[in-house]
Amino acid sequence: MWNSRTDYLYVAPAIFVMLIVIGYPIYYTIELSFFNTPASLSLADKTFNGLDNYVTILTSPIFWKVTWQTVVWTTLSTFFAFVLGLGAALALNREFAGRGFLRGLLLIPWVVSAVAASYVWKWLYHSDFGVIGALMVQFGLTDHPINFIDNTTTSLYALIVVNVWKEFSFAMIMLMAGLQTVPDSLLRAAQVDGASAWQRFWHVTFPHLAGVSTVTVLLLAVQNFNSFIIPWVMTSGGPAGSSDIWITHIYQIAFGRQRWGVGAAYAVILFIVMMVLGYFYVRALTKGDESRAGA
Amino acid sequence: MQTRTGRRMLGLSVAALTAATMLTTATSAAYAQSVDLSKWSPEYVKSIAGTKQFDAAKDCGAVVPNDYTGRVSYWYTGPFEADPQIAHDMDKAFWDAFHAAYPNITTDVQSITYNELLDKFRTALLGNAAPMVIRLQILGGVEFAAKGYLQPLKPEDVGYTAADFWPGALKSVTYEGTSYGLPTNNETMALIWNAKVFKDAGLDPENPPKTWDDVVAYSKQIHEKLGIPGYGLVAKQNAGNTPFRFMPMMWAYGGGALDEASADPSYKTVEINNAGSKAALQAAYQMYAVDKSAPTSALTNTQGENQAPFIAGKLGMMIAHPAEYAKMTDLASKATGADKAVADDVVANMRYGLLPTGPDGKRAVVFGGSNIHVVKPEFVEGGKSDEQAVKALICFWDSPEWSTKLAWVGSNPGNINGFMTDAMKQRLETIKFLDVTTSMLPNGIPFPVIPEAPEIMNIIVPDMMQNALTGAMTVDQAADDAAKKVEAIVAGGGGI
């Protein structure tokens, strides 16, 4: 018993700090989500309005439009970052000259500041003077520079390309680590048995990557749900809201429009989604532990 | 005994108050009506510059004695690394002069970037850790006045009169009939054009478009003849740049978000979908979507993104700050090779003119600048404010001399007597086109002085433009949609 109490004492400072820096903001956000906070009142004078903020959000067509865009953004970004990362990891898992250099090169997008990268891509895409548009015109592919980010149809997808470029290296690193766990003996045995490259990948390599793939996909999905910098810097959610996703919409409502109550309610909805993803993430992480404990 | 002491204190207070009022009146009277706003023109601005001497230490000493002992805390956006050296020099000179005039007042000063100041101030107020005095962008104060954080403050409190400031600027510090601050500096934008581009496009290089309809026509002609954007339209979502450049157009056509352009605005009438507002939106639509004579990137552009094409000679005209000439000169000085020749050529061909008028001859521009405010003691760090030290600082900052020097680079004195100082004369001699940009000041209209103004101007107006320019809605639909949103906000509600 005493030993147990001492254990609690050891972790108490950390728990205390976490309660203050994590627990209180969560509590306050949830509390604020039940209040009306008009621009003319200070937060101290906020008025309780029950579930009105949630009703306002969930009954707004804009919310559902932004939700769909968030789903598209998260799904496509996660899928393509994972697939590209997997391809790069498999390629770099082989021995060849310049492998180290190439690995370093592919890591650059992940290392570069997201703000700086967003500005660079904004200028690459620039609808009047962008490098991509100029090259396409120069090579005779189009008559005029293509309008990537000033167009309601293409803006979200243009941002997804930037996002995938920025984070596929993360998937690559995770999967490269996973590839180290694939036993060479199994691959060799499969080769001796006449398995093709695809069969070796699908029946030997990929099953060994299942755990790390699940974790990678979940981490990418969480990161993408919360991805703020690229859409905000490049388009601020525009044009006409076509690249708004939850997190940029929340920011705009809370900080652009000073609607703290509605912004908090929106953040709580996002928090619930993140908690669900977090649950699966933790479950994926602890799956191996449980099976080992069971054994 | 206590009663007698009390009476004596009361008597002394009344005497002191009377003396102070007399001094204040005397000081104010010396400044009032010295500048005739009805004569305002580039020539008039030049003619009054350097015609009067002011002594801030002496004048403010009549408001708060120069030997007063106290302390004042102050937050503002001072010069940062990117600012020209003269801004740093003037800032330092101000604090040296203030400490020389008030050697016994200690100052606790924080210079905070423009983007951080509002959020930091909001946070500080919630924790009762705000400064005694703060200088905010022109409409930054209304939110805090509405929420009850600011002390009423009128010109007479610090030795000035209403006649010492622009009426539009005073409007920007008045919330529900009470004044909550004083203007420290004011500026308005102007139309900038590239005379060479005009000439090459077959336009008169020395005469800018007179009306906004002319702007549409000129922009089209430039685009058709030279294949470059004619007018640097800015329509980015969630960006203050957008309303600063679109509202002048809207007002000129007889529109507005609310009734802010009227002489006595109530801020209750929604005008964002009236005929004038729709005409302005139609003009923007014509340039962007029909003629394609505005940059395609206008939907993601702020004014910053217009600078590069302008200095490269790839943009005909745009609305910009007085400091734009200095910026272009700076960009030209950094250019190299063939770019250098082009940039120098653009600078040599840069012209400033008044903003165009609407069809009825109405000219308007957003009244920009900053205001100084006093925080209520209960929200100040330590729960106390030193009223006299606060007044001394505000009087000094807003004196004709310092109000001019502190606005040296990108603005103009909030105290209009500053236009008569030697400093103003020097500015006019050294800053090209300053006479033109200052002559727009009488046309200045502040954004609605209501706490909801940032949402209306920075969110709803750009959204309306984007909805129309992208074709997501027709011009009428976009204006009506914006009107519904503004109505909901003014009524105290509003969706997401």
PDB file of N, CA, C and O in Angstrom, chain B residues 85-148:
ATOM      1  N   GLN B  85      15.061  53.397 -40.485  1.00  0.00           N
ATOM      2  CA  GLN B  85      15.803  53.901 -39.336  1.00  0.00           C
ATOM      3  C   GLN B  85      15.149  55.136 -38.728  1.00  0.00           C
ATOM      4  O   GLN B  85      15.133  55.318 -37.508  1.00  0.00           O
ATOM      5  N   ILE B  86      14.553  55.949 -39.578  1.00  0.00           N
ATOM      6  CA  ILE B  86      13.980  57.197 -39.054  1.00  0.00           C
ATOM      7  C   ILE B  86      12.842  56.919 -38.067  1.00  0.00           C
ATOM      8  O   ILE B  86      12.644  57.659 -37.089  1.00  0.00           O
ATOM      9  N   ALA B  87      12.132  55.828 -38.280  1.00  0.00           N
ATOM     10  CA  ALA B  87      11.059  55.473 -37.348  1.00  0.00           C
ATOM     11  C   ALA B  87      11.645  55.124 -35.981  1.00  0.00           C
ATOM     12  O   ALA B  87      11.106  55.515 -34.931  1.00  0.00           O
ATOM     13  N   HIS B  88      12.764  54.414 -35.988  1.00  0.00           N
ATOM     14  CA  HIS B  88      13.445  54.076 -34.725  1.00  0.00           C
ATOM     15  C   HIS B  88      13.966  55.347 -34.057  1.00  0.00           C
ATOM     16  O   HIS B  88      13.853  55.509 -32.838  1.00  0.00           O
ATOM     17  N   ASP B  89      14.549  56.223 -34.861  1.00  0.00           N
ATOM     18  CA  ASP B  89      15.117  57.460 -34.308  1.00  0.00           C
ATOM     19  C   ASP B  89      14.031  58.318 -33.656  1.00  0.00           C
ATOM     20  O   ASP B  89      14.220  58.868 -32.572  1.00  0.00           O
ATOM     21  N   MET B  90      12.907  58.434 -34.331  1.00  0.00           N
ATOM     22  CA  MET B  90      11.819  59.263 -33.802  1.00  0.00           C
ATOM     23  C   MET B  90      11.242  58.659 -32.526  1.00  0.00           C
ATOM     24  O   MET B  90      10.899  59.370 -31.589  1.00  0.00           O
ATOM     25  N   ASP B  91      11.142  57.351 -32.516  1.00  0.00           N
ATOM     26  CA  ASP B  91      10.615  56.677 -31.324  1.00  0.00           C
ATOM     27  C   ASP B  91      11.539  56.927 -30.123  1.00  0.00           C
ATOM     28  O   ASP B  91      11.086  57.274 -29.033  1.00  0.00           O
ATOM     29  N   LYS B  92      12.809  56.792 -30.359  1.00  0.00           N
ATOM     30  CA  LYS B  92      13.777  57.017 -29.277  1.00  0.00           C
ATOM     31  C   LYS B  92      13.748  58.485 -28.835  1.00  0.00           C
ATOM     32  O   LYS B  92      13.740  58.794 -27.638  1.00  0.00           O
ATOM     33  N   ALA B  93      13.685  59.367 -29.822  1.00  0.00           N
ATOM     34  CA  ALA B  93      13.667  60.801 -29.508  1.00  0.00           C
ATOM     35  C   ALA B  93      12.437  61.158 -28.674  1.00  0.00           C
ATOM     36  O   ALA B  93      12.498  61.999 -27.764  1.00  0.00           O
ATOM     37  N   PHE B  94      11.312  60.488 -28.979  1.00  0.00           N
ATOM     38  CA  PHE B  94      10.107  60.765 -28.213  1.00  0.00           C
ATOM     39  C   PHE B  94      10.306  60.417 -26.743  1.00  0.00           C
ATOM     40  O   PHE B  94      10.001  61.226 -25.856  1.00  0.00           O
ATOM     41  N   TRP B  95      10.807  59.217 -26.498  1.00  0.00           N
ATOM     42  CA  TRP B  95      10.935  58.794 -25.094  1.00  0.00           C
ATOM     43  C   TRP B  95      11.975  59.654 -24.364  1.00  0.00           C
ATOM     44  O   TRP B  95      11.796  59.980 -23.184  1.00  0.00           O
ATOM     45  N   ASP B  96      13.012  60.044 -25.065  1.00  0.00           N
ATOM     46  CA  ASP B  96      14.004  60.943 -24.453  1.00  0.00           C
ATOM     47  C   ASP B  96      13.339  62.272 -24.082  1.00  0.00           C
ATOM     48  O   ASP B  96      13.541  62.808 -22.989  1.00  0.00           O
ATOM     49  N   ALA B  97      12.541  62.790 -25.013  1.00  0.00           N
ATOM     50  CA  ALA B  97      11.891  64.085 -24.768  1.00  0.00           C
ATOM     51  C   ALA B  97      10.866  63.983 -23.637  1.00  0.00           C
ATOM     52  O   ALA B  97      10.753  64.894 -22.803  1.00  0.00           O
ATOM     53  N   PHE B  98      10.147  62.873 -23.609  1.00  0.00           N
ATOM     54  CA  PHE B  98       9.141  62.705 -22.554  1.00  0.00           C
ATOM     55  C   PHE B  98       9.818  62.638 -21.184  1.00  0.00           C
ATOM     56  O   PHE B  98       9.369  63.276 -20.218  1.00  0.00           O
ATOM     57  N   HIS B  99      10.897  61.884 -21.111  1.00  0.00           N
ATOM     58  CA  HIS B  99      11.592  61.762 -19.820  1.00  0.00           C
ATOM     59  C   HIS B  99      12.248  63.088 -19.425  1.00  0.00           C
ATOM     60  O   HIS B  99      12.375  63.391 -18.235  1.00  0.00           O
ATOM     61  N   ALA B 100      12.638  63.875 -20.415  1.00  0.00           N
ATOM     62  CA  ALA B 100      13.208  65.189 -20.095  1.00  0.00           C
ATOM     63  C   ALA B 100      12.110  66.131 -19.591  1.00  0.00           C
ATOM     64  O   ALA B 100      12.334  66.919 -18.664  1.00  0.00           O
ATOM     65  N   ALA B 101      10.928  66.021 -20.195  1.00  0.00           N
ATOM     66  CA  ALA B 101       9.816  66.897 -19.774  1.00  0.00           C
ATOM     67  C   ALA B 101       9.225  66.451 -18.444  1.00  0.00           C
ATOM     68  O   ALA B 101       8.780  67.275 -17.649  1.00  0.00           O
ATOM     69  N   TYR B 102       9.177  65.152 -18.237  1.00  0.00           N
ATOM     70  CA  TYR B 102       8.622  64.588 -16.992  1.00  0.00           C
ATOM     71  C   TYR B 102       9.652  63.655 -16.354  1.00  0.00           C
ATOM     72  O   TYR B 102       9.513  62.432 -16.392  1.00  0.00           O
ATOM     73  N   PRO B 103      10.677  64.233 -15.747  1.00  0.00           N
ATOM     74  CA  PRO B 103      11.766  63.388 -15.234  1.00  0.00           C
ATOM     75  C   PRO B 103      11.325  62.458 -14.099  1.00  0.00           C
ATOM     76  O   PRO B 103      11.999  61.466 -13.824  1.00  0.00           O
ATOM     77  N   ASN B 104      10.215  62.784 -13.442  1.00  0.00           N
ATOM     78  CA  ASN B 104       9.807  61.964 -12.293  1.00  0.00           C
ATOM     79  C   ASN B 104       8.716  60.935 -12.639  1.00  0.00           C
ATOM     80  O   ASN B 104       8.181  60.279 -11.754  1.00  0.00           O
ATOM     81  N   ILE B 105       8.368  60.859 -13.915  1.00  0.00           N
ATOM     82  CA  ILE B 105       7.405  59.823 -14.299  1.00  0.00           C
ATOM     83  C   ILE B 105       8.179  58.648 -14.891  1.00  0.00           C
ATOM     84  O   ILE B 105       8.909  58.810 -15.873  1.00  0.00           O
ATOM     85  N   THR B 106       8.032  57.505 -14.255  1.00  0.00           N
ATOM     86  CA  THR B 106       8.705  56.326 -14.800  1.00  0.00           C
ATOM     87  C   THR B 106       7.772  55.650 -15.803  1.00  0.00           C
ATOM     88  O   THR B 106       6.543  55.661 -15.633  1.00  0.00           O
ATOM     89  N   THR B 107       8.356  55.074 -16.831  1.00  0.00           N
ATOM     90  CA  THR B 107       7.532  54.462 -17.885  1.00  0.00           C
ATOM     91  C   THR B 107       7.839  52.971 -18.006  1.00  0.00           C
ATOM     92  O   THR B 107       8.995  52.559 -17.922  1.00  0.00           O
ATOM     93  N   ASP B 108       6.785  52.211 -18.176  1.00  0.00           N
ATOM     94  CA  ASP B 108       6.918  50.771 -18.400  1.00  0.00           C
ATOM     95  C   ASP B 108       6.279  50.513 -19.773  1.00  0.00           C
ATOM     96  O   ASP B 108       5.060  50.451 -19.911  1.00  0.00           O
ATOM     97  N   VAL B 109       7.139  50.412 -20.787  1.00  0.00           N
ATOM     98  CA  VAL B 109       6.648  50.425 -22.161  1.00  0.00           C
ATOM     99  C   VAL B 109       6.898  49.084 -22.856  1.00  0.00           C
ATOM    100  O   VAL B 109       7.974  48.501 -22.721  1.00  0.00           O
ATOM    101  N   GLN B 110       5.897  48.592 -23.563  1.00  0.00           N
ATOM    102  CA  GLN B 110       6.077  47.375 -24.357  1.00  0.00           C
ATOM    103  C   GLN B 110       5.680  47.661 -25.803  1.00  0.00           C
ATOM    104  O   GLN B 110       4.588  48.168 -26.063  1.00  0.00           O
ATOM    105  N   SER B 111       6.578  47.341 -26.729  1.00  0.00           N
ATOM    106  CA  SER B 111       6.252  47.460 -28.147  1.00  0.00           C
ATOM    107  C   SER B 111       5.883  46.065 -28.652  1.00  0.00           C
ATOM    108  O   SER B 111       6.672  45.127 -28.558  1.00  0.00           O
ATOM    109  N   ILE B 112       4.664  45.940 -29.150  1.00  0.00           N
ATOM    110  CA  ILE B 112       4.128  44.623 -29.529  1.00  0.00           C
ATOM    111  C   ILE B 112       3.704  44.679 -30.996  1.00  0.00           C
ATOM    112  O   ILE B 112       3.122  45.676 -31.436  1.00  0.00           O
ATOM    113  N   THR B 113       3.976  43.610 -31.729  1.00  0.00           N
ATOM    114  CA  THR B 113       3.672  43.645 -33.168  1.00  0.00           C
ATOM    115  C   THR B 113       2.173  43.831 -33.408  1.00  0.00           C
ATOM    116  O   THR B 113       1.340  43.452 -32.587  1.00  0.00           O
ATOM    117  N   TYR B 114       1.878  44.375 -34.565  1.00  0.00           N
ATOM    118  CA  TYR B 114       0.503  44.688 -34.945  1.00  0.00           C
ATOM    119  C   TYR B 114      -0.411  43.466 -34.797  1.00  0.00           C
ATOM    120  O   TYR B 114      -1.514  43.552 -34.291  1.00  0.00           O
ATOM    121  N   ASN B 115       0.092  42.314 -35.250  1.00  0.00           N
ATOM    122  CA  ASN B 115      -0.749  41.119 -35.245  1.00  0.00           C
ATOM    123  C   ASN B 115      -0.947  40.531 -33.855  1.00  0.00           C
ATOM    124  O   ASN B 115      -1.897  39.791 -33.627  1.00  0.00           O
ATOM    125  N   GLU B 116      -0.052  40.817 -32.945  1.00  0.00           N
ATOM    126  CA  GLU B 116      -0.136  40.214 -31.612  1.00  0.00           C
ATOM    127  C   GLU B 116      -0.831  41.105 -30.596  1.00  0.00           C
ATOM    128  O   GLU B 116      -1.325  40.630 -29.575  1.00  0.00           O
ATOM    129  N   LEU B 117      -0.841  42.394 -30.883  1.00  0.00           N
ATOM    130  CA  LEU B 117      -1.274  43.348 -29.856  1.00  0.00           C
ATOM    131  C   LEU B 117      -2.703  43.092 -29.368  1.00  0.00           C
ATOM    132  O   LEU B 117      -2.950  43.029 -28.157  1.00  0.00           O
ATOM    133  N   LEU B 118      -3.641  42.917 -30.291  1.00  0.00           N
ATOM    134  CA  LEU B 118      -5.040  42.755 -29.874  1.00  0.00           C
ATOM    135  C   LEU B 118      -5.229  41.509 -29.016  1.00  0.00           C
ATOM    136  O   LEU B 118      -5.870  41.567 -27.956  1.00  0.00           O
ATOM    137  N   ASP B 119      -4.663  40.394 -29.460  1.00  0.00           N
ATOM    138  CA  ASP B 119      -4.845  39.155 -28.695  1.00  0.00           C
ATOM    139  C   ASP B 119      -4.165  39.227 -27.332  1.00  0.00           C
ATOM    140  O   ASP B 119      -4.693  38.746 -26.338  1.00  0.00           O
ATOM    141  N   LYS B 120      -3.009  39.845 -27.304  1.00  0.00           N
ATOM    142  CA  LYS B 120      -2.305  39.960 -26.022  1.00  0.00           C
ATOM    143  C   LYS B 120      -3.101  40.853 -25.064  1.00  0.00           C
ATOM    144  O   LYS B 120      -3.216  40.572 -23.876  1.00  0.00           O
ATOM    145  N   PHE B 121      -3.662  41.911 -25.623  1.00  0.00           N
ATOM    146  CA  PHE B 121      -4.445  42.838 -24.799  1.00  0.00           C
ATOM    147  C   PHE B 121      -5.710  42.145 -24.272  1.00  0.00           C
ATOM    148  O   PHE B 121      -6.054  42.278 -23.102  1.00  0.00           O
ATOM    149  N   ARG B 122      -6.366  41.387 -25.143  1.00  0.00           N
ATOM    150  CA  ARG B 122      -7.570  40.650 -24.711  1.00  0.00           C
ATOM    151  C   ARG B 122      -7.231  39.715 -23.561  1.00  0.00           C
ATOM    152  O   ARG B 122      -7.941  39.638 -22.555  1.00  0.00           O
ATOM    153  N   THR B 123      -6.133  39.006 -23.712  1.00  0.00           N
ATOM    154  CA  THR B 123      -5.725  38.055 -22.678  1.00  0.00           C
ATOM    155  C   THR B 123      -5.390  38.778 -21.382  1.00  0.00           C
ATOM    156  O   THR B 123      -5.798  38.358 -20.292  1.00  0.00           O
ATOM    157  N   ALA B 124      -4.664  39.882 -21.502  1.00  0.00           N
ATOM    158  CA  ALA B 124      -4.260  40.643 -20.313  1.00  0.00           C
ATOM    159  C   ALA B 124      -5.485  41.178 -19.573  1.00  0.00           C
ATOM    160  O   ALA B 124      -5.518  41.182 -18.337  1.00  0.00           O
ATOM    161  N   LEU B 125      -6.483  41.613 -20.331  1.00  0.00           N
ATOM    162  CA  LEU B 125      -7.689  42.150 -19.688  1.00  0.00           C
ATOM    163  C   LEU B 125      -8.405  41.071 -18.875  1.00  0.00           C
ATOM    164  O   LEU B 125      -8.900  41.327 -17.774  1.00  0.00           O
ATOM    165  N   LEU B 126      -8.434  39.857 -19.415  1.00  0.00           N
ATOM    166  CA  LEU B 126      -9.096  38.764 -18.690  1.00  0.00           C
ATOM    167  C   LEU B 126      -8.358  38.447 -17.388  1.00  0.00           C
ATOM    168  O   LEU B 126      -8.963  37.988 -16.422  1.00  0.00           O
ATOM    169  N   GLY B 127      -7.063  38.692 -17.369  1.00  0.00           N
ATOM    170  CA  GLY B 127      -6.280  38.424 -16.166  1.00  0.00           C
ATOM    171  C   GLY B 127      -5.997  39.670 -15.358  1.00  0.00           C
ATOM    172  O   GLY B 127      -5.146  39.656 -14.472  1.00  0.00           O
ATOM    173  N   ASN B 128      -6.693  40.765 -15.640  1.00  0.00           N
ATOM    174  CA  ASN B 128      -6.461  42.042 -14.945  1.00  0.00           C
ATOM    175  C   ASN B 128      -4.976  42.411 -14.958  1.00  0.00           C
ATOM    176  O   ASN B 128      -4.407  42.783 -13.924  1.00  0.00           O
ATOM    177  N   ALA B 129      -4.360  42.253 -16.089  1.00  0.00           N
ATOM    178  CA  ALA B 129      -2.929  42.537 -16.173  1.00  0.00           C
ATOM    179  C   ALA B 129      -2.640  43.463 -17.356  1.00  0.00           C
ATOM    180  O   ALA B 129      -1.587  43.377 -17.989  1.00  0.00           O
ATOM    181  N   ALA B 130      -3.578  44.327 -17.658  1.00  0.00           N
ATOM    182  CA  ALA B 130      -3.426  45.215 -18.815  1.00  0.00           C
ATOM    183  C   ALA B 130      -2.566  46.432 -18.450  1.00  0.00           C
ATOM    184  O   ALA B 130      -2.374  46.728 -17.269  1.00  0.00           O
ATOM    185  N   PRO B 131      -2.074  47.147 -19.468  1.00  0.00           N
ATOM    186  CA  PRO B 131      -1.344  48.392 -19.183  1.00  0.00           C
ATOM    187  C   PRO B 131      -2.340  49.524 -18.907  1.00  0.00           C
ATOM    188  O   PRO B 131      -3.537  49.376 -19.155  1.00  0.00           O
ATOM    189  N   MET B 132      -1.831  50.636 -18.402  1.00  0.00           N
ATOM    190  CA  MET B 132      -2.713  51.786 -18.130  1.00  0.00           C
ATOM    191  C   MET B 132      -3.171  52.430 -19.441  1.00  0.00           C
ATOM    192  O   MET B 132      -4.295  52.896 -19.556  1.00  0.00           O
ATOM    193  N   VAL B 133      -2.250  52.470 -20.397  1.00  0.00           N
ATOM    194  CA  VAL B 133      -2.543  53.133 -21.674  1.00  0.00           C
ATOM    195  C   VAL B 133      -2.181  52.181 -22.808  1.00  0.00           C
ATOM    196  O   VAL B 133      -1.199  51.443 -22.720  1.00  0.00           O
ATOM    197  N   ILE B 134      -2.986  52.205 -23.845  1.00  0.00           N
ATOM    198  CA  ILE B 134      -2.675  51.365 -25.002  1.00  0.00           C
ATOM    199  C   ILE B 134      -3.018  52.116 -26.284  1.00  0.00           C
ATOM    200  O   ILE B 134      -3.975  52.885 -26.313  1.00  0.00           O
ATOM    201  N   ARG B 135      -2.195  51.911 -27.297  1.00  0.00           N
ATOM    202  CA  ARG B 135      -2.523  52.487 -28.602  1.00  0.00           C
ATOM    203  C   ARG B 135      -2.896  51.336 -29.538  1.00  0.00           C
ATOM    204  O   ARG B 135      -2.146  50.362 -29.663  1.00  0.00           O
ATOM    205  N   LEU B 136      -4.076  51.449 -30.133  1.00  0.00           N
ATOM    206  CA  LEU B 136      -4.590  50.372 -30.982  1.00  0.00           C
ATOM    207  C   LEU B 136      -4.903  50.893 -32.378  1.00  0.00           C
ATOM    208  O   LEU B 136      -5.126  52.084 -32.564  1.00  0.00           O
ATOM    209  N   GLN B 137      -4.977  49.985 -33.343  1.00  0.00           N
ATOM    210  CA  GLN B 137      -5.413  50.350 -34.688  1.00  0.00           C
ATOM    211  C   GLN B 137      -6.786  51.008 -34.594  1.00  0.00           C
ATOM    212  O   GLN B 137      -7.528  50.762 -33.653  1.00  0.00           O
ATOM    213  N   ILE B 138      -7.139  51.762 -35.610  1.00  0.00           N
ATOM    214  CA  ILE B 138      -8.252  52.702 -35.510  1.00  0.00           C
ATOM    215  C   ILE B 138      -9.558  52.108 -34.971  1.00  0.00           C
ATOM    216  O   ILE B 138     -10.253  52.744 -34.198  1.00  0.00           O
ATOM    217  N   LEU B 139      -9.885  50.877 -35.340  1.00  0.00           N
ATOM    218  CA  LEU B 139     -11.135  50.319 -34.824  1.00  0.00           C
ATOM    219  C   LEU B 139     -10.920  49.281 -33.740  1.00  0.00           C
ATOM    220  O   LEU B 139     -11.863  48.627 -33.307  1.00  0.00           O
ATOM    221  N   GLY B 140      -9.677  49.130 -33.303  1.00  0.00           N
ATOM    222  CA  GLY B 140      -9.386  48.123 -32.276  1.00  0.00           C
ATOM    223  C   GLY B 140     -10.060  48.435 -30.954  1.00  0.00           C
ATOM    224  O   GLY B 140     -10.409  47.546 -30.184  1.00  0.00           O
ATOM    225  N   GLY B 141     -10.266  49.700 -30.682  1.00  0.00           N
ATOM    226  CA  GLY B 141     -10.749  50.103 -29.357  1.00  0.00           C
ATOM    227  C   GLY B 141     -12.219  49.861 -29.113  1.00  0.00           C
ATOM    228  O   GLY B 141     -12.637  49.639 -27.968  1.00  0.00           O
ATOM    229  N   VAL B 142     -13.019  49.874 -30.175  1.00  0.00           N
ATOM    230  CA  VAL B 142     -14.475  49.821 -29.969  1.00  0.00           C
ATOM    231  C   VAL B 142     -14.906  48.541 -29.256  1.00  0.00           C
ATOM    232  O   VAL B 142     -15.790  48.554 -28.391  1.00  0.00           O
ATOM    233  N   GLU B 143     -14.240  47.437 -29.590  1.00  0.00           N
ATOM    234  CA  GLU B 143     -14.561  46.169 -28.930  1.00  0.00           C
ATOM    235  C   GLU B 143     -14.391  46.294 -27.412  1.00  0.00           C
ATOM    236  O   GLU B 143     -15.239  45.842 -26.640  1.00  0.00           O
ATOM    237  N   PHE B 144     -13.325  46.949 -27.012  1.00  0.00           N
ATOM    238  CA  PHE B 144     -13.022  47.044 -25.584  1.00  0.00           C
ATOM    239  C   PHE B 144     -13.887  48.099 -24.886  1.00  0.00           C
ATOM    240  O   PHE B 144     -14.221  47.971 -23.713  1.00  0.00           O
ATOM    241  N   ALA B 145     -14.248  49.138 -25.640  1.00  0.00           N
ATOM    242  CA  ALA B 145     -15.167  50.137 -25.089  1.00  0.00           C
ATOM    243  C   ALA B 145     -16.528  49.482 -24.829  1.00  0.00           C
ATOM    244  O   ALA B 145     -17.137  49.653 -23.776  1.00  0.00           O
ATOM    245  N   ALA B 146     -16.987  48.694 -25.811  1.00  0.00           N
ATOM    246  CA  ALA B 146     -18.284  48.030 -25.676  1.00  0.00           C
ATOM    247  C   ALA B 146     -18.288  47.059 -24.506  1.00  0.00           C
ATOM    248  O   ALA B 146     -19.302  46.888 -23.824  1.00  0.00           O
ATOM    249  N   LYS B 147     -17.170  46.428 -24.259  1.00  0.00           N
ATOM    250  CA  LYS B 147     -17.093  45.442 -23.186  1.00  0.00           C
ATOM    251  C   LYS B 147     -16.801  46.071 -21.833  1.00  0.00           C
ATOM    252  O   LYS B 147     -16.659  45.370 -20.829  1.00  0.00           O
ATOM    253  N   GLY B 148     -16.674  47.384 -21.810  1.00  0.00           N
ATOM    254  CA  GLY B 148     -16.515  48.086 -20.529  1.00  0.00           C
ATOM    255  C   GLY B 148     -15.114  48.101 -19.966  1.00  0.00           C
ATOM    256  O   GLY B 148     -14.922  48.317 -18.772  1.00  0.00           O
TER     257      GLY B 148
END
